[in-house]
CSV table of C-alpha atoms in Angstrom, one decimal:
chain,number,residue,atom,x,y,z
A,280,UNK,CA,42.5,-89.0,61.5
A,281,UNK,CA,39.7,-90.0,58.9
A,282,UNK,CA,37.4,-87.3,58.1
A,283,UNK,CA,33.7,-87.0,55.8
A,284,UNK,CA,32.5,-84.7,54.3
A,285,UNK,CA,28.9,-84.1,52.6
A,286,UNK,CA,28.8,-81.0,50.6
A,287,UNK,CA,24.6,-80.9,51.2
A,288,UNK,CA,22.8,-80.4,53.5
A,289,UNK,CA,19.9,-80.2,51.5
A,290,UNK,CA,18.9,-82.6,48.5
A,291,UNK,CA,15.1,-82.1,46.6
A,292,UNK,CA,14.3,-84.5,43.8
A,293,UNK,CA,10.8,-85.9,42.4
A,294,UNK,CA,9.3,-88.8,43.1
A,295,UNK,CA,10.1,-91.4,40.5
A,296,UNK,CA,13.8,-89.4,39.4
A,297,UNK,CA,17.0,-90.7,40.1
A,298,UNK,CA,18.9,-89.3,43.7
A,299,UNK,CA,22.0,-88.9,44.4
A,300,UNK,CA,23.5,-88.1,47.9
A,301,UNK,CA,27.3,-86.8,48.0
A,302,UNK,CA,30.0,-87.9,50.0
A,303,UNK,CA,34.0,-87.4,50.1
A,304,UNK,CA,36.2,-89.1,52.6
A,305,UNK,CA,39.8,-88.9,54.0
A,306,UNK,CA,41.9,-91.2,55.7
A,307,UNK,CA,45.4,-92.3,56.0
A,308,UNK,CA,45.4,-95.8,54.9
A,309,UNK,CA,42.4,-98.1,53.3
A,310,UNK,CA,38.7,-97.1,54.5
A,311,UNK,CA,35.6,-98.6,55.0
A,312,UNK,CA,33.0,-96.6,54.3
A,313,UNK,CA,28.9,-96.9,55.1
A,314,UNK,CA,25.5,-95.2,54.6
A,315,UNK,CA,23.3,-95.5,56.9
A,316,UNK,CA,19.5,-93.7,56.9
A,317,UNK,CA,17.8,-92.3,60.0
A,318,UNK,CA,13.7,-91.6,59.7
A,319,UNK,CA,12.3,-89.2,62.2
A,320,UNK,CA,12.6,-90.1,65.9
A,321,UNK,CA,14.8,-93.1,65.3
A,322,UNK,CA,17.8,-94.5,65.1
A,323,UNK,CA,20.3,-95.0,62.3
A,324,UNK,CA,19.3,-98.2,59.7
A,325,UNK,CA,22.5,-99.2,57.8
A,326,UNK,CA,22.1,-99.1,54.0
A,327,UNK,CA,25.2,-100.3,52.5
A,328,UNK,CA,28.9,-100.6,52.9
A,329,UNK,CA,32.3,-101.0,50.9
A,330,UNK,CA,34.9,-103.2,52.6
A,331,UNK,CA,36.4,-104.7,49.4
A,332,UNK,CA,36.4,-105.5,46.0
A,333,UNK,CA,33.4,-104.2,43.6
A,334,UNK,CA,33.4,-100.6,43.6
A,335,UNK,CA,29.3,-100.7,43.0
A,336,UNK,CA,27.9,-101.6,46.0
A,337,UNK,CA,24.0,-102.7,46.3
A,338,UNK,CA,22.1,-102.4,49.7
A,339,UNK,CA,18.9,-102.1,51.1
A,340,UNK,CA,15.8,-100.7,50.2
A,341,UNK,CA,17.1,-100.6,46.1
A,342,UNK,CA,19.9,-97.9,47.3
A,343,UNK,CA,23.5,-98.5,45.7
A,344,UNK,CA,26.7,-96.8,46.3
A,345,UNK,CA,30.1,-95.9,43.7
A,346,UNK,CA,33.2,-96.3,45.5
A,347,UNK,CA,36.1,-94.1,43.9
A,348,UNK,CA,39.4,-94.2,45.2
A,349,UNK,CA,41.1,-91.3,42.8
A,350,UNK,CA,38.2,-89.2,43.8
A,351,UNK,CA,37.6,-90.3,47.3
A,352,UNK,CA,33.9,-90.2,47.2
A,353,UNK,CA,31.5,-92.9,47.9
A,354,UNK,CA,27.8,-91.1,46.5
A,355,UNK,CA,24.6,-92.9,47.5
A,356,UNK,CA,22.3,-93.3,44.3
A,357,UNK,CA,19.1,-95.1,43.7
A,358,UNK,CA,17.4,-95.0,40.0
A,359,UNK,CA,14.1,-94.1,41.1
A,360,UNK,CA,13.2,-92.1,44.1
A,361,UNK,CA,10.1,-92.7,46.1
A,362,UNK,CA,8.0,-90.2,48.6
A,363,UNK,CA,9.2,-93.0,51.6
A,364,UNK,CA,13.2,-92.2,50.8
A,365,UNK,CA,12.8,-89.3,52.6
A,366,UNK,CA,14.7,-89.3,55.6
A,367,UNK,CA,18.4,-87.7,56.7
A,368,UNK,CA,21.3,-89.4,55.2
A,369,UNK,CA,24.7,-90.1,57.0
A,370,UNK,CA,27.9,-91.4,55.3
A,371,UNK,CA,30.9,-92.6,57.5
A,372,UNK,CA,34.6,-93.5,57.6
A,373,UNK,CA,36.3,-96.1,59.1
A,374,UNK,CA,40.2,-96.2,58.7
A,375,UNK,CA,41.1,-100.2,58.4
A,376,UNK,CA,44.4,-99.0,60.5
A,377,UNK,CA,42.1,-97.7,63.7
A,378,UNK,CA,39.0,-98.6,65.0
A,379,UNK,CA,37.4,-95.3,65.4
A,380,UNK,CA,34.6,-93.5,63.0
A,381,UNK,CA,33.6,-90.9,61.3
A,382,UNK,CA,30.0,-89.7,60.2
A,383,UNK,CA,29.5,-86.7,57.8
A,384,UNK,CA,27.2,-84.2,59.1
A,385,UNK,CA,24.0,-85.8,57.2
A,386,UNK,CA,22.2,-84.8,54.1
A,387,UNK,CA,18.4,-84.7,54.1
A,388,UNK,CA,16.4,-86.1,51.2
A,389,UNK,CA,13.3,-84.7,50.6
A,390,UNK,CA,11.3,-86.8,47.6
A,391,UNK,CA,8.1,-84.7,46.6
A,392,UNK,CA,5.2,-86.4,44.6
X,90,UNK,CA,15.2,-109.9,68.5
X,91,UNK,CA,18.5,-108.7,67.6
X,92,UNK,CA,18.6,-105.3,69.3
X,93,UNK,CA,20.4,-102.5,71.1
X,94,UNK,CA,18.5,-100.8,73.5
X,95,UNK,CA,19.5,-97.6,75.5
X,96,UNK,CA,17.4,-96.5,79.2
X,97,UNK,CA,16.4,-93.4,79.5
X,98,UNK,CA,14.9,-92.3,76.3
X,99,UNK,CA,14.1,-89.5,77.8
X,100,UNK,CA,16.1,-87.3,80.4
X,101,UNK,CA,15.8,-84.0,81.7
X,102,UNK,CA,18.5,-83.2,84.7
X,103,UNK,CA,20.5,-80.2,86.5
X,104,UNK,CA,24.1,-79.0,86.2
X,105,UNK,CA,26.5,-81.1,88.4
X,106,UNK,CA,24.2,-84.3,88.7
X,107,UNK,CA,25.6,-87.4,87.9
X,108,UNK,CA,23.8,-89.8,85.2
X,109,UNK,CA,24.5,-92.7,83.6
X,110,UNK,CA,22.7,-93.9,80.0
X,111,UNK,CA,22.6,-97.7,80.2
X,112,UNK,CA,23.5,-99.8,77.0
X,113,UNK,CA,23.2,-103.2,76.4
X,114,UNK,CA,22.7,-105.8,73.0
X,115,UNK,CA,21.7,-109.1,72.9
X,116,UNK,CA,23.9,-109.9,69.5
X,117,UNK,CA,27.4,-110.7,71.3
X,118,UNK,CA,29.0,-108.4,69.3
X,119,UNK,CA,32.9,-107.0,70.2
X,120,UNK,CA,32.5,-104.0,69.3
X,121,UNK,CA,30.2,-100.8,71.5
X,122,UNK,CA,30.1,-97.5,71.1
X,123,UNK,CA,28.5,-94.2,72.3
X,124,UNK,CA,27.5,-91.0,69.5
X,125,UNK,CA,26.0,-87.8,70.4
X,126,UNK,CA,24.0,-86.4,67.6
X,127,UNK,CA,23.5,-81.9,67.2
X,128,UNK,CA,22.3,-80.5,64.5
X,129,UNK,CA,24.8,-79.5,62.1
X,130,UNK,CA,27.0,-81.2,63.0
X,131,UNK,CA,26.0,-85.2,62.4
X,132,UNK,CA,26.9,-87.9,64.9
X,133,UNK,CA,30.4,-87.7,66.7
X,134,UNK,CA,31.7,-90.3,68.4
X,135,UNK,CA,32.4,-89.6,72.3
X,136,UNK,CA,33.9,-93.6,73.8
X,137,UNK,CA,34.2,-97.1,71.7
X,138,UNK,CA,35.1,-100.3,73.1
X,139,UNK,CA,36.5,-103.4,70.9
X,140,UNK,CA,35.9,-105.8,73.5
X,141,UNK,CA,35.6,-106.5,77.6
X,142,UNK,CA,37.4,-104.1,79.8
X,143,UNK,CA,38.4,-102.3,76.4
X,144,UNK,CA,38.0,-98.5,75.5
X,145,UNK,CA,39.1,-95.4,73.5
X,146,UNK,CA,38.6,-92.4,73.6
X,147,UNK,CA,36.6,-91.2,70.4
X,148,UNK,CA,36.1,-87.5,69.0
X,149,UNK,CA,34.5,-86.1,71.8
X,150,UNK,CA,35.4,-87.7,75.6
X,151,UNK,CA,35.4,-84.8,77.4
X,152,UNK,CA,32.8,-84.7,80.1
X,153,UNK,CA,31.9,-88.6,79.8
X,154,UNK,CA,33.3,-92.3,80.8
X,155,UNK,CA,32.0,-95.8,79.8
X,156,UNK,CA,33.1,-98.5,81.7
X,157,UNK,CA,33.0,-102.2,79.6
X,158,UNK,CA,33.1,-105.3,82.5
X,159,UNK,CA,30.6,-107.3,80.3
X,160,UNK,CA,30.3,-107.9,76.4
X,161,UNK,CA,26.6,-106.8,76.8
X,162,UNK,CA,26.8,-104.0,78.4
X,163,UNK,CA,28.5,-100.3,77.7
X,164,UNK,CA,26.9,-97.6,80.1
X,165,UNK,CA,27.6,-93.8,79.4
X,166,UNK,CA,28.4,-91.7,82.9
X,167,UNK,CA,27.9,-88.3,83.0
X,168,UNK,CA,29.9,-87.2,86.0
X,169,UNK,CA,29.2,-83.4,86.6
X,170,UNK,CA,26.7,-82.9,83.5
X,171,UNK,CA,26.7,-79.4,81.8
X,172,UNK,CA,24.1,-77.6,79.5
X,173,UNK,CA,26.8,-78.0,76.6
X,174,UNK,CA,26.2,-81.5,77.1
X,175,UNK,CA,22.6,-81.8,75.9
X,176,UNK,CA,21.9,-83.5,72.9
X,177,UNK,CA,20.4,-86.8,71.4
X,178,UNK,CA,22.7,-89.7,72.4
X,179,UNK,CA,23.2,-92.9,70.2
X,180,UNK,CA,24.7,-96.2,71.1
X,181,UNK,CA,25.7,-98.7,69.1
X,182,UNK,CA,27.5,-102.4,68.4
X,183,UNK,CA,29.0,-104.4,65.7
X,184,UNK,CA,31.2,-107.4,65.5
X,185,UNK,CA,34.5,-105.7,64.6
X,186,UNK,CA,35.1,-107.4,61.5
X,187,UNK,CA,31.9,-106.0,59.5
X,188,UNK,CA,31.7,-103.3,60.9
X,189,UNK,CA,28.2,-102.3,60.3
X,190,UNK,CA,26.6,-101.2,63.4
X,191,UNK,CA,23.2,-101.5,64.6
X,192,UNK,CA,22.3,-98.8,67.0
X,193,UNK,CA,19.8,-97.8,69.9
X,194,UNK,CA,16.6,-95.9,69.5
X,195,UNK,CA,18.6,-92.8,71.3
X,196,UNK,CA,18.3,-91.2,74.4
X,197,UNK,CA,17.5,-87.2,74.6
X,198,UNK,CA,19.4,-85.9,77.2
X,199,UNK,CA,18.5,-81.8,78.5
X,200,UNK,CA,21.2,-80.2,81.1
X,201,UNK,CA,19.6,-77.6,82.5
């Protein structure tokens, strides 16, 4: 079965610095893999997603993801952080074989001014 | 509006009491599917269902059914709830192609 990992739980940058959030998957055959972004007392907002093709993927809110196979990662970046990124972070899996998915265990993003 | 929405938000119940969390979205898509969210420990999947009278078993089933006789509609039943079984409870859709899934505003369930 597909499994994700993000190696923190924790990530602190300054308003106005780059970000990056982690993520490592495994699966069996060819994934699909997502962010999505839940703010407090809500649900989860998808950011981005890889299905195919380019490995940089652009999504919402100026967010952009780097798909590597040999490393299987898939890190959330964005250039420039601002005070309103901060939120709890969740990457997931989705083997193309199965239907089923997998979320990592979220990383929160704190952005101080 | 293109939305998922999930009844009870809010539910505080005994040991042993059957529930059910209603699901339903307006977006005809395929694909439902029920998350429970604990700290630590990120959103696992407990049921999914790829289309009408459709499910699977996801990561965590024990405890909980869904039943899928309309595209709309995915309810979560709780048959004999335990305490272990309290925690914030997500539901979700997708067509099955994208894959991207827009999900519910939650529903806190306490099993006291």
């Amino acid at each position: 079965a597909q499994s994700v990992a993000q190696p923190e739980d924790q990530v602190n940058v300054a308003e106005g610095n780059p970000l990056t959030v982690k993520c490592t998957y495994s699966v069996s055959g060819n994934p699909y893999l997502f962010w999505y972004v839940q703010y407090p007392n809500r649900g989860l907002q998808f950011l981005l997603k890889y299905i195919t093709g380019d490995n940089l993927v652009k999504g919402s809110y100026g967010f952009e993801a780097e798909f590597n196979k040999s490393q299987t990662s898939f890190h959330l970046k964005k250039p420039s952080a601002l005070v309103s990124d901060s939120a709890l972070y969740f990457c997931a899996v989705r083997d193309k074989g199965n239907n089923d998915m997998r979320f990592g265990a979220g990383t929160r993003l704190t952005v101080k001014p | 509006e293109a939305q998922v929405t999930q009844n009870p938000r809010y539910l505080i119940t005994v040991t042993g009491k059957k529930l059910t969390v209603t699901c339903s979205q307006n977006m005809n898509h395929e694909y439902m599917s029920w998350y429970r969210q604990d700290p630590g420990l990120g959103l696992r999947q407990i049921y999914y269902s790829m289309n009408v009278e459709v499910t699977d078993k996801g990561d965590v089933p024990e405890g909980y059914k869904v039943s899928r006789k309309e595209k709309r509609n995915f309810p979560l039943i709780l048959e004999s709830p335990s305490p272990n079984q309290t925690s914030l409870y997500f539901c979700a859709s997708s067509l099955v192609t994208s894959g991207e899934q827009y999900f519910g505003p939650g529903t806190r369930l306490t099993v006291t």
